[in-house]
Amino acid sequence: MLDRTPTFLLHTSDSPSPSRPASDARDDDKLLDSYSKAVTSVVDRIGPAVVRVEPQASGRVAGMGSGVIISPDGLLLTNSHVMQGAREARLTGSDGRTIDARVIGDDPDTDLALLRANGDRFPFATLGDSKRLKRGQIAIAIGNPLGFESTVTAGVVSALGRSLRAKSGRLIDDVIQTDAALNPGNSGGPLVATSGEVIGINTAVIMGAQGICFAVASNTASFVVSELIRHSRVRRASIGIAGQTVPLPRRISYAAGLTGKFGVVIAAVEPGSPAEHAQLEQGDVILSLDGEPVGGVDDLVRLLNGERIGRFVELVLLKKGEMRTVTITPVERKTKAARVE
């Protein structure tokens, strides 16, 4: 009987496969070495700035996540959902040293929290410009998944400009999608480019999916940090309505010069609000704000940013079957009630 067991030829690094030129094997080694050097270099530089974050409530540990120090005086970014409303935290560095920290500000709408560690001269990482990111570039995640400290995973930027709904109900815009493996405990840790700059703050995974993870873009983080330092909160505008996304008749979209097929119908108006002063009523349909189409509640929320607090804006709306233009002055939002903006 013939033995049909396949024969496997083993080759050492000094004996390349006869089917591949020796130069190709050496080139592969160089590529792998370059990739490894890029990742290890980033870890050496940024790793000391990454800490384990343990929120403290009534003197007890109330959870665990990761964080990254972004200034030598101890400013630290983590996720809002890691802090869970706690005002203090214990930090553990890669060297095992523990440090106390307090919350400067918390923004559930972007799932970011800013803390300050007690002390100075901390190793720190720099927030980069996420607008310069490209799909396919290397992304490195550093954190403490499942309690395993100083864990490193690497992948690529899979997609840019994603939206992710925060626990507050608001959409987080400009979210980075990556396939760098994340697990519970990675939340709040940095997503880093090979340049050594932080390009995102890891925030979420889709359970049951493989290689679909998300990070809040560094430009969003930079904006939130500046707002929290200046105001201890992120200011957002409100006109005082509750709204719902509704489909628009084609003739209405055409008459308004809109490409979208949806608008926001006013379901309720808060007493004493800018909307009431502008005589907005239940049943009015908002079509645009300052010339920007309002294709749904999320669009309206996004457009009502802090820059529009206290200044005139123009709403184009459908009122009792007629197109109207209304001038309104938003105020700072004070509540986080769903669908009230």
Short mmCIF file of C-alpha atoms in Angstrom, two decimals:
data_model
loop_
_atom_site.label_atom_id
_atom_site.label_comp_id
_atom_site.label_asym_id
_atom_site.label_seq_id
_atom_site.Cartn_x
_atom_site.Cartn_y
_atom_site.Cartn_z
CA MET A 1 0.00 0.00 0.00
CA LEU A 2 1.27 3.44 -0.87
CA ASP A 3 1.80 5.82 1.98
CA ARG A 4 -0.11 8.98 0.99
CA THR A 5 0.84 10.97 4.09
CA PRO A 6 2.03 14.38 2.84
CA THR A 7 5.63 15.28 3.40
CA PHE A 8 6.45 18.58 5.11
CA LEU A 9 9.83 20.20 4.51
CA LEU A 10 11.25 22.19 7.38
CA HIS A 11 13.42 25.20 6.61
CA THR A 12 15.58 27.18 8.96
CA SER A 13 15.93 30.96 8.72
CA ASP A 14 19.21 30.33 6.88
CA SER A 15 17.50 28.07 4.36
CA PRO A 16 14.63 29.91 2.66
CA SER A 17 11.88 27.98 0.94
CA PRO A 18 12.92 26.88 -2.56
CA SER A 19 9.68 28.43 -3.86
CA ARG A 20 10.62 31.89 -2.53
CA PRO A 21 13.78 33.89 -3.23
CA ALA A 22 16.03 34.52 -0.25
CA SER A 23 15.62 38.29 -0.75
CA ASP A 24 11.82 38.00 -0.26
CA ALA A 25 12.28 36.17 3.03
CA ARG A 26 14.69 38.84 4.23
CA ASP A 27 12.26 41.62 3.19
CA ASP A 28 9.47 39.96 5.20
CA ASP A 29 11.74 39.87 8.23
CA LYS A 30 12.48 43.57 7.80
CA LEU A 31 8.78 44.44 7.54
CA LEU A 32 7.92 42.46 10.63
CA ASP A 33 10.81 43.99 12.52
CA SER A 34 9.71 47.52 11.53
CA TYR A 35 6.16 46.85 12.68
CA SER A 36 7.37 45.42 15.98
CA LYS A 37 9.70 48.35 16.53
CA ALA A 38 6.87 50.82 15.85
CA VAL A 39 4.58 49.18 18.40
CA THR A 40 7.21 48.63 21.10
CA SER A 41 8.48 52.19 20.71
CA VAL A 42 4.99 53.58 21.32
CA VAL A 43 4.47 51.32 24.32
CA ASP A 44 7.80 52.40 25.83
CA ARG A 45 6.85 56.07 25.42
CA ILE A 46 3.15 56.04 26.30
CA GLY A 47 2.90 53.03 28.62
CA PRO A 48 4.05 54.91 31.77
CA ALA A 49 1.25 57.47 31.22
CA VAL A 50 -1.46 54.78 31.24
CA VAL A 51 -2.98 53.88 34.60
CA ARG A 52 -5.63 51.68 36.11
CA VAL A 53 -8.58 53.73 37.34
CA GLU A 54 -10.62 52.54 40.33
CA PRO A 55 -13.51 54.88 41.23
CA GLN A 56 -14.04 55.27 44.97
CA ALA A 57 -17.52 55.48 46.48
CA SER A 58 -17.98 55.56 50.27
CA GLY A 59 -14.39 54.39 50.67
CA ARG A 60 -14.89 51.34 48.46
CA VAL A 61 -13.84 50.45 44.94
CA ALA A 62 -16.82 51.05 42.64
CA GLY A 63 -15.48 49.68 39.37
CA MET A 64 -12.37 49.58 37.24
CA GLY A 65 -11.13 50.95 33.95
CA SER A 66 -8.15 52.63 32.35
CA GLY A 67 -7.00 56.20 31.95
CA VAL A 68 -4.23 58.22 30.36
CA ILE A 69 -2.36 61.16 31.89
CA ILE A 70 -2.25 64.05 29.40
CA SER A 71 -0.21 66.68 31.27
CA PRO A 72 2.77 66.68 33.63
CA ASP A 73 0.63 68.16 36.42
CA GLY A 74 -1.63 65.12 36.45
CA LEU A 75 -4.62 65.84 34.18
CA LEU A 76 -6.08 62.47 33.24
CA LEU A 77 -8.75 61.35 30.77
CA THR A 78 -10.97 58.32 31.25
CA ASN A 79 -14.56 57.37 30.40
CA SER A 80 -17.58 58.82 32.13
CA HIS A 81 -19.04 55.32 32.40
CA VAL A 82 -15.89 54.18 34.22
CA MET A 83 -16.40 56.83 36.92
CA GLN A 84 -20.16 56.16 37.24
CA GLY A 85 -20.69 59.46 39.03
CA ALA A 86 -17.88 58.96 41.56
CA ARG A 87 -15.89 62.07 42.46
CA GLU A 88 -12.66 60.37 43.50
CA ALA A 89 -10.49 57.55 42.18
CA ARG A 90 -7.38 55.57 42.98
CA LEU A 91 -4.86 55.29 40.16
CA THR A 92 -2.30 52.52 39.77
CA GLY A 93 0.63 53.08 37.43
CA SER A 94 2.59 50.51 35.44
CA ASP A 95 5.24 50.59 38.20
CA GLY A 96 2.64 49.60 40.82
CA ARG A 97 2.55 52.99 42.50
CA THR A 98 -0.89 54.15 43.66
CA ILE A 99 -2.07 57.76 43.46
CA ASP A 100 -5.29 59.46 44.53
CA ALA A 101 -7.22 61.58 42.02
CA ARG A 102 -10.32 63.76 41.98
CA VAL A 103 -12.81 64.52 39.22
CA ILE A 104 -12.61 67.96 37.60
CA GLY A 105 -15.54 67.39 35.27
CA ASP A 106 -17.70 64.66 33.75
CA ASP A 107 -19.43 64.70 30.35
CA PRO A 108 -21.71 61.68 29.84
CA ASP A 109 -22.70 63.01 26.38
CA THR A 110 -19.21 62.18 25.08
CA ASP A 111 -18.47 59.47 27.66
CA LEU A 112 -15.43 61.39 28.92
CA ALA A 113 -14.32 62.38 32.40
CA LEU A 114 -11.39 64.58 33.38
CA LEU A 115 -9.50 63.91 36.61
CA ARG A 116 -6.46 65.42 38.31
CA ALA A 117 -3.98 63.17 40.06
CA ASN A 118 -2.34 64.36 43.28
CA GLY A 119 1.27 65.25 42.57
CA ASP A 120 3.33 66.59 39.67
CA ARG A 121 5.99 65.67 37.12
CA PHE A 122 3.96 62.76 35.80
CA PRO A 123 4.83 60.91 32.59
CA PHE A 124 2.22 62.03 30.10
CA ALA A 125 0.91 61.50 26.58
CA THR A 126 -0.06 64.16 24.03
CA LEU A 127 -3.45 64.40 22.33
CA GLY A 128 -2.99 64.36 18.55
CA ASP A 129 -5.07 65.68 15.65
CA SER A 130 -7.66 63.02 14.79
CA LYS A 131 -8.63 64.86 11.59
CA ARG A 132 -5.35 63.68 10.07
CA LEU A 133 -6.17 60.01 10.57
CA LYS A 134 -6.51 57.67 7.62
CA ARG A 135 -8.18 54.30 7.38
CA GLY A 136 -5.69 51.48 7.55
CA GLN A 137 -3.08 53.21 9.68
CA ILE A 138 -1.78 51.38 12.74
CA ALA A 139 -3.70 51.90 15.98
CA ILE A 140 -2.36 50.69 19.35
CA ALA A 141 -4.56 50.27 22.43
CA ILE A 142 -3.05 50.25 25.92
CA GLY A 143 -5.04 49.50 29.05
CA ASN A 144 -6.06 47.04 31.73
CA PRO A 145 -8.56 44.64 30.15
CA LEU A 146 -10.23 42.27 32.62
CA GLY A 147 -7.77 43.43 35.28
CA PHE A 148 -4.64 42.43 33.35
CA GLU A 149 -2.48 45.51 33.74
CA SER A 150 -0.47 47.21 30.99
CA THR A 151 -1.92 45.11 28.18
CA VAL A 152 -1.13 46.13 24.61
CA THR A 153 -3.13 45.27 21.48
CA ALA A 154 -2.59 46.57 17.98
CA GLY A 155 -4.66 46.80 14.83
CA VAL A 156 -5.67 49.44 12.33
CA VAL A 157 -8.08 52.34 12.06
CA SER A 158 -11.02 50.54 10.45
CA ALA A 159 -13.31 53.52 9.83
CA LEU A 160 -13.65 57.21 10.66
CA GLY A 161 -16.58 59.50 11.38
CA ARG A 162 -18.76 56.89 13.05
CA SER A 163 -21.50 57.88 15.50
CA LEU A 164 -22.08 56.11 18.81
CA ARG A 165 -24.93 56.68 21.23
CA ALA A 166 -23.83 57.56 24.75
CA LYS A 167 -25.70 56.36 27.83
CA SER A 168 -27.19 59.86 28.07
CA GLY A 169 -28.98 59.20 24.77
CA ARG A 170 -26.93 61.76 22.82
CA LEU A 171 -24.92 60.73 19.76
CA ILE A 172 -21.15 60.99 20.07
CA ASP A 173 -19.93 62.24 16.70
CA ASP A 174 -16.62 61.58 14.95
CA VAL A 175 -16.00 58.23 16.63
CA ILE A 176 -13.04 56.08 15.48
CA GLN A 177 -13.65 52.41 14.68
CA THR A 178 -10.68 50.09 15.18
CA ASP A 179 -9.98 46.37 15.22
CA ALA A 180 -7.42 46.68 18.04
CA ALA A 181 -8.84 44.22 20.57
CA LEU A 182 -10.65 45.82 23.51
CA ASN A 183 -12.22 44.17 26.54
CA PRO A 184 -13.89 45.37 29.75
CA GLY A 185 -11.22 47.33 31.60
CA ASN A 186 -9.81 48.89 28.40
CA SER A 187 -12.42 51.64 28.71
CA GLY A 188 -10.79 55.03 29.18
CA GLY A 189 -7.38 53.93 27.92
CA PRO A 190 -5.67 55.54 24.94
CA LEU A 191 -5.73 54.58 21.29
CA VAL A 192 -2.33 55.64 20.00
CA ALA A 193 -0.77 56.23 16.57
CA THR A 194 2.76 55.14 15.74
CA SER A 195 3.81 58.78 16.13
CA GLY A 196 3.17 58.34 19.86
CA GLU A 197 0.19 60.72 19.92
CA VAL A 198 -3.12 59.74 21.46
CA ILE A 199 -5.71 59.66 18.67
CA GLY A 200 -8.67 58.45 20.72
CA ILE A 201 -10.00 57.38 24.11
CA ASN A 202 -11.26 53.79 23.99
CA THR A 203 -14.91 53.66 24.92
CA ALA A 204 -16.90 50.66 23.67
CA VAL A 205 -17.03 47.29 21.98
CA ILE A 206 -19.91 45.54 20.26
CA MET A 207 -20.45 42.38 22.25
CA GLY A 208 -20.54 39.28 20.06
CA ALA A 209 -18.76 41.01 17.18
CA GLN A 210 -15.13 40.46 16.26
CA GLY A 211 -12.80 43.39 15.69
CA ILE A 212 -15.40 46.17 16.03
CA CYS A 213 -14.31 48.57 18.74
CA PHE A 214 -14.71 52.32 19.18
CA ALA A 215 -12.79 55.29 20.55
CA VAL A 216 -13.81 58.91 21.08
CA ALA A 217 -11.66 60.97 18.70
CA SER A 218 -8.83 63.01 20.23
CA ASN A 219 -10.18 66.27 18.78
CA THR A 220 -13.45 65.70 20.63
CA ALA A 221 -11.46 64.89 23.76
CA SER A 222 -9.43 68.12 23.39
CA PHE A 223 -12.61 70.18 23.14
CA VAL A 224 -14.15 68.47 26.17
CA VAL A 225 -10.97 68.95 28.22
CA SER A 226 -10.89 72.69 27.49
CA GLU A 227 -14.58 73.06 28.39
CA LEU A 228 -14.24 71.08 31.61
CA ILE A 229 -11.20 73.09 32.70
CA ARG A 230 -12.92 76.41 31.99
CA HIS A 231 -16.46 75.65 33.12
CA SER A 232 -16.35 72.24 34.92
CA ARG A 233 -18.94 71.16 32.33
CA VAL A 234 -19.43 71.12 28.57
CA ARG A 235 -21.83 73.91 27.62
CA ARG A 236 -24.57 73.07 25.14
CA ALA A 237 -27.47 75.13 23.86
CA SER A 238 -31.19 74.54 24.35
CA ILE A 239 -34.33 76.05 22.85
CA GLY A 240 -36.65 74.25 25.24
CA ILE A 241 -38.57 71.69 23.21
CA ALA A 242 -39.20 67.98 23.16
CA GLY A 243 -39.04 66.68 19.60
CA GLN A 244 -39.41 63.57 17.50
CA THR A 245 -38.00 62.66 14.11
CA VAL A 246 -40.71 62.46 11.44
CA PRO A 247 -40.74 61.82 7.67
CA LEU A 248 -41.38 64.82 5.42
CA PRO A 249 -43.69 64.83 2.40
CA ARG A 250 -41.67 65.11 -0.80
CA ARG A 251 -43.28 68.43 -1.73
CA ILE A 252 -42.20 69.95 1.60
CA SER A 253 -38.59 68.83 1.14
CA TYR A 254 -38.60 70.22 -2.39
CA ALA A 255 -40.13 73.56 -1.35
CA ALA A 256 -37.57 73.97 1.45
CA GLY A 257 -34.67 73.02 -0.80
CA LEU A 258 -33.79 70.07 1.42
CA THR A 259 -32.12 66.86 0.30
CA GLY A 260 -33.19 64.98 3.43
CA LYS A 261 -36.50 63.25 3.95
CA PHE A 262 -36.95 63.88 7.67
CA GLY A 263 -37.51 66.74 10.10
CA VAL A 264 -38.24 67.27 13.81
CA VAL A 265 -41.81 67.73 14.98
CA ILE A 266 -42.26 69.62 18.24
CA ALA A 267 -43.98 67.38 20.77
CA ALA A 268 -43.86 69.80 23.72
CA VAL A 269 -42.66 73.32 24.54
CA GLU A 270 -41.21 74.19 27.96
CA PRO A 271 -42.89 77.14 29.70
CA GLY A 272 -40.73 80.25 29.69
CA SER A 273 -38.28 78.76 27.19
CA PRO A 274 -36.84 80.43 24.07
CA ALA A 275 -39.21 78.27 22.01
CA GLU A 276 -42.24 79.67 23.84
CA HIS A 277 -40.96 83.24 23.45
CA ALA A 278 -40.57 82.60 19.71
CA GLN A 279 -44.16 81.28 19.61
CA LEU A 280 -43.19 77.76 18.59
CA GLU A 281 -46.02 75.31 19.12
CA GLN A 282 -46.70 71.61 19.37
CA GLY A 283 -46.97 70.22 15.84
CA ASP A 284 -44.52 72.67 14.24
CA VAL A 285 -41.89 70.85 12.18
CA ILE A 286 -38.30 72.15 12.27
CA LEU A 287 -36.57 71.82 8.89
CA SER A 288 -33.27 73.68 9.29
CA LEU A 289 -31.19 75.73 11.73
CA ASP A 290 -28.95 78.54 10.43
CA GLY A 291 -29.18 76.99 6.98
CA GLU A 292 -28.15 73.52 8.16
CA PRO A 293 -30.72 70.77 7.46
CA VAL A 294 -32.32 69.23 10.54
CA GLY A 295 -32.96 65.65 9.48
CA GLY A 296 -33.81 64.39 12.95
CA VAL A 297 -33.45 64.94 16.68
CA ASP A 298 -29.76 64.00 16.57
CA ASP A 299 -29.08 66.72 13.99
CA LEU A 300 -30.81 69.30 16.17
CA VAL A 301 -28.81 68.20 19.22
CA ARG A 302 -25.54 68.40 17.27
CA LEU A 303 -26.29 71.88 15.91
CA LEU A 304 -27.24 73.28 19.32
CA ASN A 305 -23.66 73.53 20.54
CA GLY A 306 -22.14 75.92 23.04
CA GLU A 307 -21.27 78.48 20.37
CA ARG A 308 -24.98 79.19 19.82
CA ILE A 309 -25.74 80.02 23.45
CA GLY A 310 -27.08 83.57 23.75
CA ARG A 311 -26.98 84.48 20.05
CA PHE A 312 -29.66 84.66 17.39
CA VAL A 313 -30.23 81.63 15.20
CA GLU A 314 -32.72 81.13 12.37
CA LEU A 315 -35.11 78.22 12.31
CA VAL A 316 -36.98 77.30 9.15
CA LEU A 317 -40.09 75.37 10.10
CA LEU A 318 -43.42 74.17 8.82
CA LYS A 319 -46.24 75.81 10.79
CA LYS A 320 -49.86 74.88 10.04
CA GLY A 321 -48.91 73.91 6.52
CA GLU A 322 -46.89 77.07 5.80
CA MET A 323 -43.15 77.65 5.68
CA ARG A 324 -41.93 80.11 8.31
CA THR A 325 -38.57 81.55 9.33
CA VAL A 326 -38.24 82.23 13.06
CA THR A 327 -35.42 83.91 14.97
CA ILE A 328 -34.67 82.37 18.36
CA THR A 329 -31.99 82.77 21.04
CA PRO A 330 -30.88 79.48 22.64
CA VAL A 331 -29.88 79.34 26.29
CA GLU A 332 -27.50 76.98 28.05
CA ARG A 333 -28.97 73.54 28.55
CA LYS A 334 -29.48 72.67 32.21
CA THR A 335 -31.13 69.30 32.00
CA LYS A 336 -30.29 65.98 30.40
CA ALA A 337 -33.88 64.93 29.83
CA ALA A 338 -34.24 62.71 26.78
CA ARG A 339 -35.37 64.52 23.67
CA VAL A 340 -35.44 67.91 25.38
CA GLU A 341 -33.06 70.31 23.66
#
